[in-house]
Backbone as XML, in Angstrom:
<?xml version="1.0"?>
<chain id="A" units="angstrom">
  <residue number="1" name="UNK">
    <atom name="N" x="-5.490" y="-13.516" z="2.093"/>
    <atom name="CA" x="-4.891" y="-13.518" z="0.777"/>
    <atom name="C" x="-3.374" y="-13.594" z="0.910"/>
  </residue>
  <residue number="2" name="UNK">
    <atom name="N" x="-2.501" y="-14.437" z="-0.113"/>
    <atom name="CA" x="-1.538" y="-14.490" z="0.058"/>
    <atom name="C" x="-0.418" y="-12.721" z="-0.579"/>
  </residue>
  <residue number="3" name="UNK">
    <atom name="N" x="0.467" y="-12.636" z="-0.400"/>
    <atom name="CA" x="1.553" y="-11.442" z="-0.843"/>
    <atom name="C" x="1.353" y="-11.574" z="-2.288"/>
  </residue>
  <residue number="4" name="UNK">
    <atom name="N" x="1.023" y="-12.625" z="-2.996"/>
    <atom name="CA" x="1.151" y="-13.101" z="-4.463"/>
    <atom name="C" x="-0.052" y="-12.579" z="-5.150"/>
  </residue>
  <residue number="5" name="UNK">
    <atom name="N" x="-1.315" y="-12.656" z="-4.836"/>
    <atom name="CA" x="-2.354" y="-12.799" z="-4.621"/>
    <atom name="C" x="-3.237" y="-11.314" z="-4.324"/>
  </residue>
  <residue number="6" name="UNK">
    <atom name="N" x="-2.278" y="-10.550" z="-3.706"/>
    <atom name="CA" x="-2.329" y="-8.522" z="-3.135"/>
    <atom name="C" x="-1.745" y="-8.124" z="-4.680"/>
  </residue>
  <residue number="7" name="UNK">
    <atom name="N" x="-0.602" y="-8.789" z="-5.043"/>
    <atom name="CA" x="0.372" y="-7.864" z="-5.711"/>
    <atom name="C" x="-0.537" y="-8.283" z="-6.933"/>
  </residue>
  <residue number="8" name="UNK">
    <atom name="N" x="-0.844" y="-9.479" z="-7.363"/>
    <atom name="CA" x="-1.534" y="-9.908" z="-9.034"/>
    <atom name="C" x="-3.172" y="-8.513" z="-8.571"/>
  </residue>
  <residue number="9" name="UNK">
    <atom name="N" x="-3.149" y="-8.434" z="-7.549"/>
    <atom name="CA" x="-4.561" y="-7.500" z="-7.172"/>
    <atom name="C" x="-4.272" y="-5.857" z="-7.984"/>
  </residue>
  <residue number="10" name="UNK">
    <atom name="N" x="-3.122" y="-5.668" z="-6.991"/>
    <atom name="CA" x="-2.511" y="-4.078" z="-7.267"/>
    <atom name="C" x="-2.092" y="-4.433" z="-9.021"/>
  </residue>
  <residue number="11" name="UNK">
    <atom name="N" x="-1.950" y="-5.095" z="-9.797"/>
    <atom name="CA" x="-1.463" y="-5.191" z="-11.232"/>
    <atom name="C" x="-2.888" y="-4.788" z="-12.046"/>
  </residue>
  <residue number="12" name="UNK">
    <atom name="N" x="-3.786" y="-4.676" z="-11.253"/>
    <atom name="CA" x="-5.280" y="-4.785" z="-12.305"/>
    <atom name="C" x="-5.699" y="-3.408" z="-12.346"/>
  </residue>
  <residue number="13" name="UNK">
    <atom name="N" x="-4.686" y="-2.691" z="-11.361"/>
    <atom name="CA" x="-4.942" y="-1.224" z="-11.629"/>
    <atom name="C" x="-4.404" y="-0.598" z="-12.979"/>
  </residue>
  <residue number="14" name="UNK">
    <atom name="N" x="-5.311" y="0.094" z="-13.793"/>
    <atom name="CA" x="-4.843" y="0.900" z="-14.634"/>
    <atom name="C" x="-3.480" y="1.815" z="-14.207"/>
  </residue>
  <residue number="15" name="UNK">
    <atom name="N" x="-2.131" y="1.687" z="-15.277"/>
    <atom name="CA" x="-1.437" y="2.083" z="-14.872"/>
    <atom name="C" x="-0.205" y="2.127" z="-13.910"/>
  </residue>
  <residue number="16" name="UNK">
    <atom name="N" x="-0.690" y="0.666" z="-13.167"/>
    <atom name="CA" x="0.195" y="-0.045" z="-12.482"/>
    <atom name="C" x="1.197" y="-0.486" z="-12.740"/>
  </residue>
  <residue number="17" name="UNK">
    <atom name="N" x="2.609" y="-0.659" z="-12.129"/>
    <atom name="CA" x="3.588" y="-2.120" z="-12.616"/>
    <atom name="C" x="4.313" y="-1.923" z="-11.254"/>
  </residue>
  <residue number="18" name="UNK">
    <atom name="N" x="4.789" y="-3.345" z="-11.429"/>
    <atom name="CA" x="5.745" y="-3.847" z="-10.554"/>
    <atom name="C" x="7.047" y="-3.174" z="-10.673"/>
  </residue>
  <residue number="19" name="UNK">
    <atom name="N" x="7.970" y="-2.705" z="-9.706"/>
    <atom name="CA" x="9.197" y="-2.236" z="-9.852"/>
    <atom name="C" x="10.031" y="-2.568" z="-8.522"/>
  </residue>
  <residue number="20" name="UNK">
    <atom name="N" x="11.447" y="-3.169" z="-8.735"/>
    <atom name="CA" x="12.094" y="-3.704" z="-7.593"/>
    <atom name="C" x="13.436" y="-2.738" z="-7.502"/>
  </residue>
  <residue number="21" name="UNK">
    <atom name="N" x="13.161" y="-1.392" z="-6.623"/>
    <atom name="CA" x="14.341" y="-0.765" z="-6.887"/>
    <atom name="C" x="15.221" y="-0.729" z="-5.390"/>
  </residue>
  <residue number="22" name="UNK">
    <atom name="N" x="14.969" y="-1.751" z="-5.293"/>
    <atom name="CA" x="15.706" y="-1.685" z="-3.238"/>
    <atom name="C" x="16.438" y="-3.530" z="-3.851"/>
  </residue>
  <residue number="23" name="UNK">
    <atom name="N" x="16.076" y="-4.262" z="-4.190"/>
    <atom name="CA" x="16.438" y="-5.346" z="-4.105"/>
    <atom name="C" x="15.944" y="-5.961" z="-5.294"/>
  </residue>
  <residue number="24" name="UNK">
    <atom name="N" x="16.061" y="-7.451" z="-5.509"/>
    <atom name="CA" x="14.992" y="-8.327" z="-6.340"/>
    <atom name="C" x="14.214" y="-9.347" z="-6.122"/>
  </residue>
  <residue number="25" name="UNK">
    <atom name="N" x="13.881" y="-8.826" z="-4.483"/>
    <atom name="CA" x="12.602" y="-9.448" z="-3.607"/>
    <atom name="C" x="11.645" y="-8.614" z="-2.935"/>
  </residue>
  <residue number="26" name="UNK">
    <atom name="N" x="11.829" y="-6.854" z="-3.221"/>
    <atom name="CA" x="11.429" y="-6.023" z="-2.599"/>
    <atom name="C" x="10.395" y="-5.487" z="-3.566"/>
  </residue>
  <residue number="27" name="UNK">
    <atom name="N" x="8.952" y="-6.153" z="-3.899"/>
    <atom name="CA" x="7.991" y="-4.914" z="-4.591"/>
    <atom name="C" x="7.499" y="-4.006" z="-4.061"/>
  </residue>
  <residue number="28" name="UNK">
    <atom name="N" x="7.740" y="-2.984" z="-5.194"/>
    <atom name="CA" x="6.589" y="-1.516" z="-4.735"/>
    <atom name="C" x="6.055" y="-1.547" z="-6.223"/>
  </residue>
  <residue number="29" name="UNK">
    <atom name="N" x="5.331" y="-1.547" z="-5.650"/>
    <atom name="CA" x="4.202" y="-1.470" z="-6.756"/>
    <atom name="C" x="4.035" y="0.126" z="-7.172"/>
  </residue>
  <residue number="30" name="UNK">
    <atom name="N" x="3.992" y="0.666" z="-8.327"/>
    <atom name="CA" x="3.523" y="2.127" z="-9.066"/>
    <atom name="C" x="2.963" y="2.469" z="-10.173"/>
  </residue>
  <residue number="31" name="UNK">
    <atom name="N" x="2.881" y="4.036" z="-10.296"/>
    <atom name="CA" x="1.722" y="4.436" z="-10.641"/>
    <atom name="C" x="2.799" y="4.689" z="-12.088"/>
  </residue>
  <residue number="32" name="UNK">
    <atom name="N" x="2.525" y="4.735" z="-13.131"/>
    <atom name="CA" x="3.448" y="4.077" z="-14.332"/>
    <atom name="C" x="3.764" y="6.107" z="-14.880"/>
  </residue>
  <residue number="33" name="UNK">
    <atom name="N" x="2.595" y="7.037" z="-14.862"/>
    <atom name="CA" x="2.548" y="7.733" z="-15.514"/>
    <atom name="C" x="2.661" y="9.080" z="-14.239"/>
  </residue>
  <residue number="34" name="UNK">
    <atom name="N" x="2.752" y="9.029" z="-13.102"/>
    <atom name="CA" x="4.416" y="9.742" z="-11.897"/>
    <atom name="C" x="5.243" y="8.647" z="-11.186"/>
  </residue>
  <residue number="35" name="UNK">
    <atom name="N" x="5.565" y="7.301" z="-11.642"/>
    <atom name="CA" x="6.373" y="6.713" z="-10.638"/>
    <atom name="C" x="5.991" y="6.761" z="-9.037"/>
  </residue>
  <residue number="36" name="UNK">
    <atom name="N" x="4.806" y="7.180" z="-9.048"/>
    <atom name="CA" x="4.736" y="7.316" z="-7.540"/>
    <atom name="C" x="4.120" y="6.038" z="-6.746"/>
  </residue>
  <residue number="37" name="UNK">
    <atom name="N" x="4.627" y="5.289" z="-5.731"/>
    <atom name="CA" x="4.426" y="4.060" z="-5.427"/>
    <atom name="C" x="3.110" y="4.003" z="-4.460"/>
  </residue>
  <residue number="38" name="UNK">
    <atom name="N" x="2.405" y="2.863" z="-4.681"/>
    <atom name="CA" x="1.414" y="2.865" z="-3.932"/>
    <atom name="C" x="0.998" y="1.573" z="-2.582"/>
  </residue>
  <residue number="39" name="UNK">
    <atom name="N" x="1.806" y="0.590" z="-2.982"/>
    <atom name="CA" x="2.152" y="-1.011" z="-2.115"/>
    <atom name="C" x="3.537" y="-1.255" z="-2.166"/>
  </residue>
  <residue number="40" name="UNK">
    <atom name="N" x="4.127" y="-1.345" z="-0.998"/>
    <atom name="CA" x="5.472" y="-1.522" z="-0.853"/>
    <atom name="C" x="5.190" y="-3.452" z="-0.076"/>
  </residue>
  <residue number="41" name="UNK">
    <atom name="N" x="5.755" y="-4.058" z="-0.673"/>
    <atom name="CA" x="5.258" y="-5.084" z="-0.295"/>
    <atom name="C" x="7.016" y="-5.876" z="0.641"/>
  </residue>
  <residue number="42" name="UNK">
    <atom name="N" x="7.208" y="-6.059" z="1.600"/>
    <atom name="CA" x="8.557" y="-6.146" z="2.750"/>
    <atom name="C" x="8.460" y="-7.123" z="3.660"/>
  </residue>
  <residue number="43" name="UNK">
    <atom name="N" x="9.447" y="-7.354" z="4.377"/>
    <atom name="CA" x="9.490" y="-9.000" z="5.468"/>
    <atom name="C" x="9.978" y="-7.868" z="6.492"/>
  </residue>
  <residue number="44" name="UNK">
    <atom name="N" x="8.751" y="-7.268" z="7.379"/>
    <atom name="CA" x="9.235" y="-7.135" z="8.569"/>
    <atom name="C" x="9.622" y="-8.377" z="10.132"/>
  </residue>
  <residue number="45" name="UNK">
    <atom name="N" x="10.734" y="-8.226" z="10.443"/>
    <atom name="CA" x="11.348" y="-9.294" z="11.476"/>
    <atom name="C" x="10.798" y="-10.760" z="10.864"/>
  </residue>
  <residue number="46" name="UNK">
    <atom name="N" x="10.598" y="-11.515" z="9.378"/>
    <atom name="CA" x="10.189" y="-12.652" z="9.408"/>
    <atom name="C" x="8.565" y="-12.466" z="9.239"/>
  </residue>
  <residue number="47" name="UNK">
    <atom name="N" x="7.837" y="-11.245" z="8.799"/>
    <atom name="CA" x="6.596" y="-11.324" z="9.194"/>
    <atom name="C" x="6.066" y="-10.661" z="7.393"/>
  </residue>
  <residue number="48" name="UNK">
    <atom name="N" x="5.383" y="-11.269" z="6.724"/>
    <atom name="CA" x="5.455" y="-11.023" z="5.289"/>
    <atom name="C" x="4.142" y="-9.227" z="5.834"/>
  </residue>
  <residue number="49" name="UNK">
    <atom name="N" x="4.521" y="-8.452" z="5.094"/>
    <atom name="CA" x="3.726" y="-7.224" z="5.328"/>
    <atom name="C" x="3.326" y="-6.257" z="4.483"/>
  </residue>
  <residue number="50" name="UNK">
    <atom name="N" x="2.536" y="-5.108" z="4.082"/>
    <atom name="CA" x="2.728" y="-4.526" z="3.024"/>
    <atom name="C" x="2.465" y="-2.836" z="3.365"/>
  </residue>
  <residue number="51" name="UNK">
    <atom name="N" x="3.243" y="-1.932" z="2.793"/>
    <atom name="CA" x="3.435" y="-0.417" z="3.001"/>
    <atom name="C" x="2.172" y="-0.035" z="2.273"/>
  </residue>
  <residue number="52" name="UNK">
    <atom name="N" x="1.138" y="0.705" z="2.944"/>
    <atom name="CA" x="0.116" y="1.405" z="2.175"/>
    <atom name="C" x="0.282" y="2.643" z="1.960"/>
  </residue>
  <residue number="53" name="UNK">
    <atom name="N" x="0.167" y="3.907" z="1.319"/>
    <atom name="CA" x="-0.237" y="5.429" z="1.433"/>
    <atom name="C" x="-2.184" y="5.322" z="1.940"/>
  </residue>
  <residue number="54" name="UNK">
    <atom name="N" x="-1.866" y="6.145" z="2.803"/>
    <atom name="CA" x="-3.620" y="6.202" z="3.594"/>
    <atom name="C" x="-3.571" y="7.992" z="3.911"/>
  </residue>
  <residue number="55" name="UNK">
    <atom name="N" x="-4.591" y="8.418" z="4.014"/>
    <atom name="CA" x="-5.212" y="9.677" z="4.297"/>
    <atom name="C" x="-5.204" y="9.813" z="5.668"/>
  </residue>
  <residue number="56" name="UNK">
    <atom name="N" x="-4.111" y="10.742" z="6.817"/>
    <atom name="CA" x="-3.792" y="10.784" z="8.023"/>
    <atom name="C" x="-5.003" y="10.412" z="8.887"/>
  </residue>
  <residue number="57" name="UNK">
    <atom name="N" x="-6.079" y="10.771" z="8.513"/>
    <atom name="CA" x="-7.524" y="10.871" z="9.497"/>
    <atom name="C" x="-8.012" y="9.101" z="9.699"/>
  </residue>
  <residue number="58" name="UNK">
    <atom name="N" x="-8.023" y="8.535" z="7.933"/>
    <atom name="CA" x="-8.099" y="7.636" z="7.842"/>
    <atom name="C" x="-7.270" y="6.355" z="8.777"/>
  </residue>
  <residue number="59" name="UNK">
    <atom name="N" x="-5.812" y="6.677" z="8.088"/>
    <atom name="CA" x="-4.641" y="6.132" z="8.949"/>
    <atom name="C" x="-4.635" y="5.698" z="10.433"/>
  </residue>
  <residue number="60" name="UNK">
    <atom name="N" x="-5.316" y="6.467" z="11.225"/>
    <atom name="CA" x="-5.011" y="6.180" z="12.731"/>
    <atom name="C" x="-6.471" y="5.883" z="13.095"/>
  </residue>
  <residue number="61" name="UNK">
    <atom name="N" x="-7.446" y="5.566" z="12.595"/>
    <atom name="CA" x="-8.537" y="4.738" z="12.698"/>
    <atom name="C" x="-8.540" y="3.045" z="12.258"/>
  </residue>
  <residue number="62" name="UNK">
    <atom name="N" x="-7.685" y="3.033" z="10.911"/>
    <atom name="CA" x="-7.288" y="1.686" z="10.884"/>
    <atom name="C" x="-6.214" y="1.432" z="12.122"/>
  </residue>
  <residue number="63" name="UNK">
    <atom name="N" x="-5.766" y="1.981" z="12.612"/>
    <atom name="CA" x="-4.523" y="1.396" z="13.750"/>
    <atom name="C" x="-5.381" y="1.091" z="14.604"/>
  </residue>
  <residue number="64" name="UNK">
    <atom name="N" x="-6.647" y="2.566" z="15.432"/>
    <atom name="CA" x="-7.096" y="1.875" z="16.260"/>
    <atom name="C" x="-7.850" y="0.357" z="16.144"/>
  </residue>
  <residue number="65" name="UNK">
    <atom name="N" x="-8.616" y="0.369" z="14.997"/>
    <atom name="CA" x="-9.710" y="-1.022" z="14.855"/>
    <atom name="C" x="-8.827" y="-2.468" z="14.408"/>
  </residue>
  <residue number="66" name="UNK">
    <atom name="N" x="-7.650" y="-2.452" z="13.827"/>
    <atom name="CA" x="-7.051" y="-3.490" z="13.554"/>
    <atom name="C" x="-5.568" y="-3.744" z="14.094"/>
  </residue>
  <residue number="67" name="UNK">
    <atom name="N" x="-5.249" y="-4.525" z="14.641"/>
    <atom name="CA" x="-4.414" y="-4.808" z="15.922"/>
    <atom name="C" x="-3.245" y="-4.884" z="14.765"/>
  </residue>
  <residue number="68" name="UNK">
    <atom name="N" x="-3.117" y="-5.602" z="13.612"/>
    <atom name="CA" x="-2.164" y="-6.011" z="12.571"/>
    <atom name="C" x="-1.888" y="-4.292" z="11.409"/>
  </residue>
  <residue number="69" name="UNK">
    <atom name="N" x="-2.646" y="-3.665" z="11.718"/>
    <atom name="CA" x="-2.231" y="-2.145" z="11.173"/>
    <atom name="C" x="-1.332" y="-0.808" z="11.918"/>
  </residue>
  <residue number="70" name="UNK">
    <atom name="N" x="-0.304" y="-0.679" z="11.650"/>
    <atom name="CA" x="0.703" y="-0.117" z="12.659"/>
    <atom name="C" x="1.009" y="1.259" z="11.373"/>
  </residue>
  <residue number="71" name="UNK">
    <atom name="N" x="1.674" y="1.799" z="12.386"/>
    <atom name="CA" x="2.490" y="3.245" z="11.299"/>
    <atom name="C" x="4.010" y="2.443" z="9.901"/>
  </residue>
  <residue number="72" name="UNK">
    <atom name="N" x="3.535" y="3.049" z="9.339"/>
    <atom name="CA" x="4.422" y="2.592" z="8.268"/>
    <atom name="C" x="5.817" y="2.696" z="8.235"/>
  </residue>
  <residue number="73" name="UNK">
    <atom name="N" x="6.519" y="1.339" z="8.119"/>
    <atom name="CA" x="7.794" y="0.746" z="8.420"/>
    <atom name="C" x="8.575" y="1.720" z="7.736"/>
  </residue>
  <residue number="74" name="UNK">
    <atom name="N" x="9.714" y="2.280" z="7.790"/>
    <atom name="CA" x="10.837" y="3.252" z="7.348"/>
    <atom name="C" x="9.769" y="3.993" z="5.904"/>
  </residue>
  <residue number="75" name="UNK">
    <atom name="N" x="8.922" y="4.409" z="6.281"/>
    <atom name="CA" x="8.014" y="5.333" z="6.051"/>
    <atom name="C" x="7.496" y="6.544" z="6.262"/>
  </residue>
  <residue number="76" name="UNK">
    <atom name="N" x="7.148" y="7.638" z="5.980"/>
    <atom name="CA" x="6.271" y="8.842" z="6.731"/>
    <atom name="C" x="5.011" y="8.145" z="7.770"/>
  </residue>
  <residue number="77" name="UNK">
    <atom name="N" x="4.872" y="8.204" z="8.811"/>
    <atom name="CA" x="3.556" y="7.403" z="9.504"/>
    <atom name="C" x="2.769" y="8.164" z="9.694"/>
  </residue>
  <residue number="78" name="UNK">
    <atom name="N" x="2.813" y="9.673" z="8.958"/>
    <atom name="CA" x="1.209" y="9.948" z="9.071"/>
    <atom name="C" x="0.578" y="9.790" z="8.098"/>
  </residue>
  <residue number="79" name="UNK">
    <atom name="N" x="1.036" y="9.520" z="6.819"/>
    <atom name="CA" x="0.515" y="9.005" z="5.260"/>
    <atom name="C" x="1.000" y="7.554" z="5.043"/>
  </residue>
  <residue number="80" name="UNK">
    <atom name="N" x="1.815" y="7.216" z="5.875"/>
    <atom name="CA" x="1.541" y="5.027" z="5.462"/>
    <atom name="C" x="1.207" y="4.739" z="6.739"/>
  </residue>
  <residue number="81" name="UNK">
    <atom name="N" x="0.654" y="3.368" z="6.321"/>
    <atom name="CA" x="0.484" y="2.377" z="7.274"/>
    <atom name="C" x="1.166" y="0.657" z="6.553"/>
  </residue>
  <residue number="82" name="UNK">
    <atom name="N" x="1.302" y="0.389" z="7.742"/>
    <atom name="CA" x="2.328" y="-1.124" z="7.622"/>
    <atom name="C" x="1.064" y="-2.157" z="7.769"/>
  </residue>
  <residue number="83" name="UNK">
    <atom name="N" x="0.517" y="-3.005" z="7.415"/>
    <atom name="CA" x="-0.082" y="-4.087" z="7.138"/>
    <atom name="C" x="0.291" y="-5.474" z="7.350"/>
  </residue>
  <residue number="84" name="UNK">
    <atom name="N" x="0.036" y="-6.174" z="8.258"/>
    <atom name="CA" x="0.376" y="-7.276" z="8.239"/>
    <atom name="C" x="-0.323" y="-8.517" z="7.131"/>
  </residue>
  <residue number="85" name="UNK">
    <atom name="N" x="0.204" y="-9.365" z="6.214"/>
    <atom name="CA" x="-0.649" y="-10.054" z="5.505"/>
    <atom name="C" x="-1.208" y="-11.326" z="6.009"/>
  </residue>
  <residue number="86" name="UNK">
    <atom name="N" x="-1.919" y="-11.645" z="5.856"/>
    <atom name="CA" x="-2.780" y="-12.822" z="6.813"/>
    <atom name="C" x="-3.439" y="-12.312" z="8.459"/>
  </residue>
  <residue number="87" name="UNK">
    <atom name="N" x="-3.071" y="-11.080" z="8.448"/>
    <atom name="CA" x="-3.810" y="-10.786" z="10.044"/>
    <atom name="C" x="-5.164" y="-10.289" z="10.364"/>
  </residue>
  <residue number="88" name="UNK">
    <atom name="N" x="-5.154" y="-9.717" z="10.736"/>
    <atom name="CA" x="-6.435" y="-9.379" z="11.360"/>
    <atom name="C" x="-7.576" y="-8.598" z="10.586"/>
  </residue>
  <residue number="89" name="UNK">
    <atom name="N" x="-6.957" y="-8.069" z="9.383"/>
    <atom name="CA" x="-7.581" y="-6.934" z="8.509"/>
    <atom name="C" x="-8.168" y="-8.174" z="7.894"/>
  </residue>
  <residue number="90" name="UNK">
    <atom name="N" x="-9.596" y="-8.296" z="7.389"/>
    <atom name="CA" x="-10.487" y="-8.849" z="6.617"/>
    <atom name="C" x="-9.713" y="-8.552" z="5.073"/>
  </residue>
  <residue number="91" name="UNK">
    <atom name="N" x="-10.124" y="-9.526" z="3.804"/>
    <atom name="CA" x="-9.335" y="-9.383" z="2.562"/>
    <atom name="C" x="-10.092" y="-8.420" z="2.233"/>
  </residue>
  <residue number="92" name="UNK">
    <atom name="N" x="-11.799" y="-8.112" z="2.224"/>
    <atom name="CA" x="-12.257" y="-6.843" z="1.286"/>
    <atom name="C" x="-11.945" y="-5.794" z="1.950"/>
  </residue>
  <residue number="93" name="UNK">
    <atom name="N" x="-11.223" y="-5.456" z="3.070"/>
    <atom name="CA" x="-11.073" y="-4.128" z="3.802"/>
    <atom name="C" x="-9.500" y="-4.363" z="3.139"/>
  </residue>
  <residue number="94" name="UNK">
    <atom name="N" x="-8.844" y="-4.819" z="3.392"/>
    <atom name="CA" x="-7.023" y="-4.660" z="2.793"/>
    <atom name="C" x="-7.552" y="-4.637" z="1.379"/>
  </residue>
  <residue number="95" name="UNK">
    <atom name="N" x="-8.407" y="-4.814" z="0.328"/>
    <atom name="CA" x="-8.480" y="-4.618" z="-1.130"/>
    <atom name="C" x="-8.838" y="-3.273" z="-0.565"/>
  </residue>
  <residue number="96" name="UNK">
    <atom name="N" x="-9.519" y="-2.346" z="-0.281"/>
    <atom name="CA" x="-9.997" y="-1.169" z="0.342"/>
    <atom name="C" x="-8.784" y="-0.548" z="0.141"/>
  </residue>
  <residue number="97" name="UNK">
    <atom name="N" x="-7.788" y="-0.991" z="1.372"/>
    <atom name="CA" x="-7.358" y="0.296" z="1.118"/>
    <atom name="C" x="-6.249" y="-0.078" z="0.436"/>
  </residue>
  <residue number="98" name="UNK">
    <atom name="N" x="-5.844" y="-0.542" z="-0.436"/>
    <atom name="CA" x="-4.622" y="-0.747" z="-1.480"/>
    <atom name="C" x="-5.781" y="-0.027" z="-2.651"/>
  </residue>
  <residue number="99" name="UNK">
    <atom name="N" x="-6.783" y="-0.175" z="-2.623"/>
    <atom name="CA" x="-7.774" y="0.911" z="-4.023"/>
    <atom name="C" x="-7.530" y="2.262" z="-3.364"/>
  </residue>
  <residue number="100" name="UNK">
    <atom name="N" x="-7.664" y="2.483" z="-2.333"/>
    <atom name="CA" x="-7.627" y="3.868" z="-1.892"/>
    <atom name="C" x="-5.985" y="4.872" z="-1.775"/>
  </residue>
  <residue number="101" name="UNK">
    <atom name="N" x="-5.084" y="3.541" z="-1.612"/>
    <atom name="CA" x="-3.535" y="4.029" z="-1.585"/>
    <atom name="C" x="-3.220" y="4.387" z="-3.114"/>
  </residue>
  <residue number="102" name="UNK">
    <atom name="N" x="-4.133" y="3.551" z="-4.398"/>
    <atom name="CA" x="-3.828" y="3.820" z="-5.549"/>
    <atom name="C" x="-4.230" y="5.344" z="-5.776"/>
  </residue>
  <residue number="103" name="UNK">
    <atom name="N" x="-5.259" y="5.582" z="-5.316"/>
    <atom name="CA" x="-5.887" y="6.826" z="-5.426"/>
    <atom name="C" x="-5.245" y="7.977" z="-4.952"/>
  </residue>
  <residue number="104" name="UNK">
    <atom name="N" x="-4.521" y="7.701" z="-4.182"/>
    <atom name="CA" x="-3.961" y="8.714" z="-2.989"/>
    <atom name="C" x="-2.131" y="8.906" z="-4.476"/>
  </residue>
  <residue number="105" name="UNK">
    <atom name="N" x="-2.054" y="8.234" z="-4.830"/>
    <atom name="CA" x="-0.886" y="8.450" z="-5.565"/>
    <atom name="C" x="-1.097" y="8.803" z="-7.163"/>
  </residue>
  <residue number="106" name="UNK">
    <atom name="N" x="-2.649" y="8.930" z="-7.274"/>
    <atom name="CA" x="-2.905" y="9.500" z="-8.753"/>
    <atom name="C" x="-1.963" y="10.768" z="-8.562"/>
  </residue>
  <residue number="107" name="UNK">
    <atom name="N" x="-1.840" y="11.120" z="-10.297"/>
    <atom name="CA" x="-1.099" y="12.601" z="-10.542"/>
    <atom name="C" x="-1.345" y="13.635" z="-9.950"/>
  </residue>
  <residue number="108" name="UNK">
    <atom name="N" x="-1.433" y="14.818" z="-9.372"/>
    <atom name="CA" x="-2.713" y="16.255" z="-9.536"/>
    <atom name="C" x="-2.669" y="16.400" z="-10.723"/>
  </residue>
  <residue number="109" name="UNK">
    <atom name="N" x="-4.682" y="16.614" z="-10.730"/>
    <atom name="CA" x="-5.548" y="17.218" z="-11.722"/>
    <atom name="C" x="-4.796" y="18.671" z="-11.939"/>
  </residue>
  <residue number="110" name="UNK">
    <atom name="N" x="-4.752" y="18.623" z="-13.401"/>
    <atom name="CA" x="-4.684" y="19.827" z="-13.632"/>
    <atom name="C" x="-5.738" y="21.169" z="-13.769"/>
  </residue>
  <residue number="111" name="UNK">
    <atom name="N" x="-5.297" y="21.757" z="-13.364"/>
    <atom name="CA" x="-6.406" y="22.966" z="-12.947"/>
    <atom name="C" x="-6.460" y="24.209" z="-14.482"/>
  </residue>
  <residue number="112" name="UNK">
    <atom name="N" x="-7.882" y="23.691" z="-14.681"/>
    <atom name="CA" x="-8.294" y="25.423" z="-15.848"/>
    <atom name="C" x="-7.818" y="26.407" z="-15.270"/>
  </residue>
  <residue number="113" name="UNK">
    <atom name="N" x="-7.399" y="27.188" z="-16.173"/>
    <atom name="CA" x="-6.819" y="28.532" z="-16.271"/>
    <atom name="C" x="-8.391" y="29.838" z="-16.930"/>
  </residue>
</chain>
């Protein structure tokens, strides 16, 4: 899938939008109702790529099985991972976990009293 093609993906989430606050080629995609970002979409060295939030356990199982999944570029690397686009990750496993990075940046539930 192309960068164009991830990001029109991440837009179909409830609650989503596009926001360019580093540049006006730099998306991160967020969560509309905490600002909290969930696809950072970046040109590492010439190499089109995208910032996920992943679940630490999760995280270093995609590194081991996919050669194009690394610790996340000027990121926390035990909650992102860096993505290469067009590599090695299959498209329904990268839709995977950009659904699962959305998830990971919902609000906290508020808790009964």
């Amino acid at each position: 899938m192309t960068r164009q093609e991830l990001i029109d993906y991440c837009l179909t989430f409830p609650d989503a939008f596009e926001d360019y606050p580093f540049d006006g080629e730099t998306p991160f995609l967020r969560r509309r109702s905490n600002r909290k970002g969930f696809a950072l979409f970046i040109n590492v060295r010439g190499t089109e790529c995208v910032n996920l939030k992943c679940h630490p356990d999760r995280a270093e199982l995609y590194r081991l099985v996919y050669r194009d999944v690394t610790p996340g570029f000027h990121m926390n690397k035990a909650h992102w991972n860096t993505v290469r686009i067009g590599g090695d990750v299959p498209d329904d496993e990268l839709l995977s976990m950009i659904a699962h990075s959305y998830e990971l940046a919902a609000p906290p539930r508020r808790r009964p009293r």
